[in-house]
PDB file of C-alpha atoms in Angstrom:
ATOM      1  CA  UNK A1006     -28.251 -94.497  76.916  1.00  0.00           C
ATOM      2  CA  UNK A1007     -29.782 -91.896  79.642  1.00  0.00           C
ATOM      3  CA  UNK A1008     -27.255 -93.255  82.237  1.00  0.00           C
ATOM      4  CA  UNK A1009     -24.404 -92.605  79.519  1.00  0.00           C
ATOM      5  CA  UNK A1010     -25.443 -89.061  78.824  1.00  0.00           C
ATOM      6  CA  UNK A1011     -26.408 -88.204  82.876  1.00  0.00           C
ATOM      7  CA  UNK A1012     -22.656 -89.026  83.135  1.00  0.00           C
ATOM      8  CA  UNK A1013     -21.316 -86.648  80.126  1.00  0.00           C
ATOM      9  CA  UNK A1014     -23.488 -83.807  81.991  1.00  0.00           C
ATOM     10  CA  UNK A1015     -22.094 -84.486  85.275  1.00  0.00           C
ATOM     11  CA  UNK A1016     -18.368 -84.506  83.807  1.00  0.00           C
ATOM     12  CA  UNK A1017     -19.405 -81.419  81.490  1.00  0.00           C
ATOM     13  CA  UNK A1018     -20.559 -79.497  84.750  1.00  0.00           C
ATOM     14  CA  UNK A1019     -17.026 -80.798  86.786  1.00  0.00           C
ATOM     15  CA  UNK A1020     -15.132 -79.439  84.118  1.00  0.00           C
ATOM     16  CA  UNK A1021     -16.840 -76.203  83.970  1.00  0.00           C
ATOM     17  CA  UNK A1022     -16.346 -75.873  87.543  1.00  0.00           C
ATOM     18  CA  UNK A1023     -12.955 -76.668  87.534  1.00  0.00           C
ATOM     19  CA  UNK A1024     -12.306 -74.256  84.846  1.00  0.00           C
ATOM     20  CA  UNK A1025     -13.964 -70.688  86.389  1.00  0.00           C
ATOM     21  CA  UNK A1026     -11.792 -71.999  89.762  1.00  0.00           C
ATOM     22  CA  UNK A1027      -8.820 -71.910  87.585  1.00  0.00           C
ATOM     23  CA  UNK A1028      -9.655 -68.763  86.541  1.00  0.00           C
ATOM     24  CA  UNK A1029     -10.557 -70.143  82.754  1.00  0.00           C
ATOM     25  CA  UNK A1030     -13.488 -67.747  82.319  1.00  0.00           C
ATOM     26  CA  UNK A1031     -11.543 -64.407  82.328  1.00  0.00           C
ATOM     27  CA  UNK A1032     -10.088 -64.726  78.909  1.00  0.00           C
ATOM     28  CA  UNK A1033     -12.058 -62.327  76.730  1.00  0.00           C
ATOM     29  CA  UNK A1034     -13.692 -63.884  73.212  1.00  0.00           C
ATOM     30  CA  UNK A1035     -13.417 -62.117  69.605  1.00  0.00           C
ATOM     31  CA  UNK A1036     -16.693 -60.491  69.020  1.00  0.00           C
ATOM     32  CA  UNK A1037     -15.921 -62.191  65.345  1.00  0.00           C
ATOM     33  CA  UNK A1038     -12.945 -64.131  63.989  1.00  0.00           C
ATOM     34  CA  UNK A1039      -9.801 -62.939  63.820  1.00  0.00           C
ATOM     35  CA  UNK A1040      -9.634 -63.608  60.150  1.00  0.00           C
ATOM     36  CA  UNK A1041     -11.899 -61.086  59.261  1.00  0.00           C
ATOM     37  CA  UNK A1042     -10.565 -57.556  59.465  1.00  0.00           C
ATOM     38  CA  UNK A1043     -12.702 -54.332  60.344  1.00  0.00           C
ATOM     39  CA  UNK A1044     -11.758 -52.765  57.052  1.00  0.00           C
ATOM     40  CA  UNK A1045     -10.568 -54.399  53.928  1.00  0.00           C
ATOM     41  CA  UNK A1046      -6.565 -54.386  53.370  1.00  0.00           C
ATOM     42  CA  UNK A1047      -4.325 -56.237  50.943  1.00  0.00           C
ATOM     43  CA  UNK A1048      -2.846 -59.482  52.133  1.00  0.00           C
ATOM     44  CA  UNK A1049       0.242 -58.767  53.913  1.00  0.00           C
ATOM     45  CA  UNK A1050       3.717 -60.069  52.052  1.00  0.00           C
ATOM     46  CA  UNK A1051       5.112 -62.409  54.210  1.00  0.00           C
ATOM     47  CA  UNK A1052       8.878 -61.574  55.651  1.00  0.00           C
ATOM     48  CA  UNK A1053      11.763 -62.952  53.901  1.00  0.00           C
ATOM     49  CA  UNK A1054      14.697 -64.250  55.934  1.00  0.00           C
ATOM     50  CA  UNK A1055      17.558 -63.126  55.955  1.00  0.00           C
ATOM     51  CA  UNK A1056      20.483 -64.397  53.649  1.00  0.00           C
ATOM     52  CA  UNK A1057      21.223 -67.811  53.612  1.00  0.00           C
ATOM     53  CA  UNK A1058      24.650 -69.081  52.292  1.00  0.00           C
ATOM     54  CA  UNK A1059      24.630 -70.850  49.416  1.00  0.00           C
ATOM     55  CA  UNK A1060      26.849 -73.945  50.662  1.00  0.00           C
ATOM     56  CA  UNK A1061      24.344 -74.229  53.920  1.00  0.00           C
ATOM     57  CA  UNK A1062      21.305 -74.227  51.204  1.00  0.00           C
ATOM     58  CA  UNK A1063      22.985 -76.689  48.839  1.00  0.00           C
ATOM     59  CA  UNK A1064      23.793 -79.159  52.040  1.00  0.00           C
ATOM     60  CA  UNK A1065      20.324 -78.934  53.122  1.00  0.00           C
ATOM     61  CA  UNK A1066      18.806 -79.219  50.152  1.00  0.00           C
ATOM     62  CA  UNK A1067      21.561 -82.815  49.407  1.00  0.00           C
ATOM     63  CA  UNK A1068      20.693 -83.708  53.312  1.00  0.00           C
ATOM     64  CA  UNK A1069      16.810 -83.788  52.664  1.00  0.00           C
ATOM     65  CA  UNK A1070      16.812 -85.137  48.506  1.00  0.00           C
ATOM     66  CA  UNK A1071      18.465 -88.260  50.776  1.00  0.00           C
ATOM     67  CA  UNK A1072      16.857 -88.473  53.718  1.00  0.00           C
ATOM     68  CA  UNK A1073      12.971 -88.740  51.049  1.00  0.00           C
ATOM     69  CA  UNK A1074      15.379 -91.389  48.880  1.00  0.00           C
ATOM     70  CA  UNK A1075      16.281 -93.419  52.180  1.00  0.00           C
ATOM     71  CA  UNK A1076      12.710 -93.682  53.644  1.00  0.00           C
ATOM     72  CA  UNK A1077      11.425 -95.232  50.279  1.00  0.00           C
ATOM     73  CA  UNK A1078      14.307 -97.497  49.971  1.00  0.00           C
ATOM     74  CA  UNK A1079      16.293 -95.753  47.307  1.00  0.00           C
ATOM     75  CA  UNK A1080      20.421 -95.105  46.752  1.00  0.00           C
ATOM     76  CA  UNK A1081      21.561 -91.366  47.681  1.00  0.00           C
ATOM     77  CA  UNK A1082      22.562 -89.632  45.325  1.00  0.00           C
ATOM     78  CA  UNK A1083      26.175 -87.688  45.472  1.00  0.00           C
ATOM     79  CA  UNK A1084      26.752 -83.932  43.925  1.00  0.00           C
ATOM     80  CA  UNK A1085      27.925 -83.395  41.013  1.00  0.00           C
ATOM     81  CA  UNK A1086      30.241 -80.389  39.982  1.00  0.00           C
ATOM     82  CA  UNK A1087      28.862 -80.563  36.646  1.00  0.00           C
ATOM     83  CA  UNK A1088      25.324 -80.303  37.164  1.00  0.00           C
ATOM     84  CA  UNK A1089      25.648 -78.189  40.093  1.00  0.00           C
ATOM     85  CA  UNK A1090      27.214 -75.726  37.856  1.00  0.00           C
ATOM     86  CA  UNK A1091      24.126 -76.105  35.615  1.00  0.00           C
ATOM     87  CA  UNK A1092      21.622 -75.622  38.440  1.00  0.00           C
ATOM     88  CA  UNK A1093      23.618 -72.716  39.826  1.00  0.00           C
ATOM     89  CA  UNK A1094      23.444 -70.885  36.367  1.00  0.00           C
ATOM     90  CA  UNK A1095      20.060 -71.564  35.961  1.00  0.00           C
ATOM     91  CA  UNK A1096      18.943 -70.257  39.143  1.00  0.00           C
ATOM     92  CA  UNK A1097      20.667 -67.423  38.677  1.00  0.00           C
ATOM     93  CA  UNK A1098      18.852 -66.787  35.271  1.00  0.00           C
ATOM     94  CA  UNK A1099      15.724 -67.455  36.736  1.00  0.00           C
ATOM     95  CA  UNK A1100      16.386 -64.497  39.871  1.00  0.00           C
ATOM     96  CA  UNK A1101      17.676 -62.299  37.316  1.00  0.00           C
ATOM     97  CA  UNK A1102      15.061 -62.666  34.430  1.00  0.00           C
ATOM     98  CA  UNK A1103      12.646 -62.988  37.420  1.00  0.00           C
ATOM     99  CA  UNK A1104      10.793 -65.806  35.744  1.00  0.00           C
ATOM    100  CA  UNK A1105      11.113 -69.335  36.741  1.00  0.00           C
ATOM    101  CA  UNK A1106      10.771 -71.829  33.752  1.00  0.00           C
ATOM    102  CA  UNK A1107      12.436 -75.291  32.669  1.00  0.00           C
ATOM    103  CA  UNK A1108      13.202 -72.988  29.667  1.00  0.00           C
ATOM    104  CA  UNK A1109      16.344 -70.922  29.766  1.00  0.00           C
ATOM    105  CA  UNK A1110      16.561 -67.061  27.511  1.00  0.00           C
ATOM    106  CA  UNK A1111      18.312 -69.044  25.408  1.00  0.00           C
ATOM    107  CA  UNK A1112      15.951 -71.808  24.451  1.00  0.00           C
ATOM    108  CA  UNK A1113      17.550 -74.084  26.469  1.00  0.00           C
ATOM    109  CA  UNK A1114      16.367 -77.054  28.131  1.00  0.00           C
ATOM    110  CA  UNK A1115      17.719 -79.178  31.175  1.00  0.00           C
ATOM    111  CA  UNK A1116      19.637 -81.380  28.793  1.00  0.00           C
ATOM    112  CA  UNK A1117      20.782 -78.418  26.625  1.00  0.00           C
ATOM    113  CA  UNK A1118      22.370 -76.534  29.489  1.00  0.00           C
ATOM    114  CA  UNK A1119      23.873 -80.208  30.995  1.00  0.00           C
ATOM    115  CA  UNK A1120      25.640 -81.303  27.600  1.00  0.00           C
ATOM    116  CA  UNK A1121      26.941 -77.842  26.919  1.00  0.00           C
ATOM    117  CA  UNK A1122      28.627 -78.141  30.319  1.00  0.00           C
ATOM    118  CA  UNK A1123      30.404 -81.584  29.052  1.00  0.00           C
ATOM    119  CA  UNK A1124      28.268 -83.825  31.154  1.00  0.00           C
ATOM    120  CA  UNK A1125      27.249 -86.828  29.327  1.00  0.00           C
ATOM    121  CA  UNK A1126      24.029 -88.744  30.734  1.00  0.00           C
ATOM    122  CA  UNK A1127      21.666 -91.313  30.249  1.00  0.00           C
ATOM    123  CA  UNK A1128      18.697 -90.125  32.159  1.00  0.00           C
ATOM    124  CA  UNK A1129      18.032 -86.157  33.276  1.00  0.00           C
ATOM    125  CA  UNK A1130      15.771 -84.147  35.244  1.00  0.00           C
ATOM    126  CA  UNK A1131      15.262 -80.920  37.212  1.00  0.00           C
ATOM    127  CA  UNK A1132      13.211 -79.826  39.640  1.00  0.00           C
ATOM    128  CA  UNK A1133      12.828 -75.896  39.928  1.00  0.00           C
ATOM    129  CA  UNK A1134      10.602 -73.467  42.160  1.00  0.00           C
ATOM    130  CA  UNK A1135      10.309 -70.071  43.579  1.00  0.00           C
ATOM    131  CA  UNK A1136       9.267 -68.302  46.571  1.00  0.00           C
ATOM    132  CA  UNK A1137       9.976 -70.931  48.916  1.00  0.00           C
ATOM    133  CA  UNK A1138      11.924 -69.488  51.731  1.00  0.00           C
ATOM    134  CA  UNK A1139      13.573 -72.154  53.007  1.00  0.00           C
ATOM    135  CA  UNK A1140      15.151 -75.569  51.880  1.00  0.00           C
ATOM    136  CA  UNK A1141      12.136 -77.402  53.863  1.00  0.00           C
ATOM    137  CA  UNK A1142       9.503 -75.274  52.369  1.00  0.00           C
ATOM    138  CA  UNK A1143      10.967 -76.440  48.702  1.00  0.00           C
ATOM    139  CA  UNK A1144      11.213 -79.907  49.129  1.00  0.00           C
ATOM    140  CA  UNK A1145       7.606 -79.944  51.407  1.00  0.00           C
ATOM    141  CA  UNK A1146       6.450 -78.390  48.055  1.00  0.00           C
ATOM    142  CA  UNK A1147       7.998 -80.497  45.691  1.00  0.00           C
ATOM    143  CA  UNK A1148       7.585 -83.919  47.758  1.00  0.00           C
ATOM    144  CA  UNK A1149       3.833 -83.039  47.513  1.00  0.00           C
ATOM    145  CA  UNK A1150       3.772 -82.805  43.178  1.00  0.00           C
ATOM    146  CA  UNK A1151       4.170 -86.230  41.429  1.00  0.00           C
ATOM    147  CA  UNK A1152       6.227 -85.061  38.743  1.00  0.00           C
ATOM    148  CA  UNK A1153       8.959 -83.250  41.206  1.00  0.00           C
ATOM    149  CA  UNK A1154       8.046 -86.397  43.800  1.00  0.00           C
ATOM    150  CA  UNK A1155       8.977 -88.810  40.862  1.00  0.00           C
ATOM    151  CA  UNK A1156      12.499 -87.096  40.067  1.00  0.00           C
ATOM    152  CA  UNK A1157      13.589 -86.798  43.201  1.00  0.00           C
ATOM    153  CA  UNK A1158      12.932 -90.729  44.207  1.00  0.00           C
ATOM    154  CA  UNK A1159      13.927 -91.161  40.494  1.00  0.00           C
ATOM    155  CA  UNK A1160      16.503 -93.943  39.082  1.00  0.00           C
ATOM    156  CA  UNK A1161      19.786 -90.646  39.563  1.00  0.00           C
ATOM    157  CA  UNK A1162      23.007 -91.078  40.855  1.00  0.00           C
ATOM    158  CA  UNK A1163      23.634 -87.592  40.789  1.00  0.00           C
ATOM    159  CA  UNK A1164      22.604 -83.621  41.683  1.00  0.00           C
ATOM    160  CA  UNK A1165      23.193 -80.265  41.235  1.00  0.00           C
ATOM    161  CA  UNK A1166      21.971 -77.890  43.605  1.00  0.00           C
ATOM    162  CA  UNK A1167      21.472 -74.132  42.289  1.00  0.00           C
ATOM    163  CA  UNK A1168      20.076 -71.507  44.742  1.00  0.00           C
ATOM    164  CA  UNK A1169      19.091 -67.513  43.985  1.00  0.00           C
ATOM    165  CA  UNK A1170      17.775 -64.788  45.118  1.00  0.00           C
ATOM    166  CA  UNK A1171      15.919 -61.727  43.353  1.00  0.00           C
ATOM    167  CA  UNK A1172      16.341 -57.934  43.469  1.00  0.00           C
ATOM    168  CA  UNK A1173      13.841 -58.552  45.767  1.00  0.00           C
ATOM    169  CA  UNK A1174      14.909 -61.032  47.911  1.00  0.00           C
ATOM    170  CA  UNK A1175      12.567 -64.031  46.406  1.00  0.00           C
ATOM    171  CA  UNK A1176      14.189 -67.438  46.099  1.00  0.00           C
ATOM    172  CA  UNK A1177      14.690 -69.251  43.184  1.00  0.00           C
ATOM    173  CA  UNK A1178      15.414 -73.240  43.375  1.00  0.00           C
ATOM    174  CA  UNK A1179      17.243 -75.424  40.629  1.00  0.00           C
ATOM    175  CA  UNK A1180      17.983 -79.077  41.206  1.00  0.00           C
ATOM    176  CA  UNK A1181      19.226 -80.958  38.146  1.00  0.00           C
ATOM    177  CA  UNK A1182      19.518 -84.704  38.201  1.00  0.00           C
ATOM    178  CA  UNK A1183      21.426 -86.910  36.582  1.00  0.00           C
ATOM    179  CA  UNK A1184      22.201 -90.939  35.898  1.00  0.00           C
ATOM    180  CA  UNK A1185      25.522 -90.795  34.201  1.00  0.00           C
ATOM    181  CA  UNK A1186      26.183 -92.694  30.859  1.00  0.00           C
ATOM    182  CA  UNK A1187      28.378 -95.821  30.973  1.00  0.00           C
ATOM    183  CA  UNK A1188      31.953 -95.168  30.113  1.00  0.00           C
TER     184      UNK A1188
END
């Protein structure tokens, strides 16, 4: 035990050497952590990217809803003009009213908007979210809540992908999913 921790001093002290001849000891320490400013000050807003175009967003979003379905063994699903046109609308709603919520100003629900649209199902979902600037950001978000986890690994054959933006630049997210009813 005393040979074992003679040895840890001996490498401490080589390393400490090796590091003032590299010239190690001239960088200057914080006199506290950076975390803690001088004064008090409102947490700064982060910066929003610039645009992003909707068809990049939507194959992004498709690209990574597949590649979470393919590591746990499940079909990929294929877009649907249907519910993408449901998703679409309802992320626009969602920028404009600048509240997101399953519910649309209409009352509407997921299956409301879907039906009204002339697509006929026998499973639906939707995943929405805001703020996220990115497509990674959204799906890191939502692959980390079981309820958005469980729709997007969910028994669907089919997506819409909506995408919108705010006066203010924040993003709103709409993914509606779908398992089509037999014919």
């Amino acid at each position: 035990m005393i040979l074992g921790k003679l040895r840890a001093t001996r490498i401490v002290s080589a390393a400490s050497a090796l590091m003032l001849a590299a010239g190690c000891t001239t960088v200057e320490t914080w006199p506290r952590p950076l975390t803690v400013p001088d004064t008090p000050r409102p947490w700064p807003r982060p910066d929003s990217p610039g645009e992003m175009e909707l068809d990049d967003v939507r194959a992004s979003l498709l690209t990574l809803h597949n590649r979470a379905r393919a590591e746990r063994k499940r079909s990929k699903v294929v877009v649907d003009e249907t519910l993408q046109e449901a998703a679409q609308r309802h992320a626009e709603e969602m920028a404009s009213r600048g509240k997101m919520s399953h519910t649309g100003a209409d009352g509407s629900n997921v299956a409301d908007r879907i039906v009204d649209l002339g697509y006929r199902y026998r499973r639906c979902g939707e995943n929405i979210a805001y703020g996220q600037y990115t497509p990674e950001l959204v799906m890191r978000g939502w692959l980390t809540s079981p309820p958005h986890r469980k729709n997007i690994l969910g028994d669907y054959r089919q997506v819409g992908l909506g995408y919108a933006t705010d006066k203010d630049g924040t993003p709103y997210w709409c993914v509606t999913f779908g398992l089509p009813a037999s014919r």
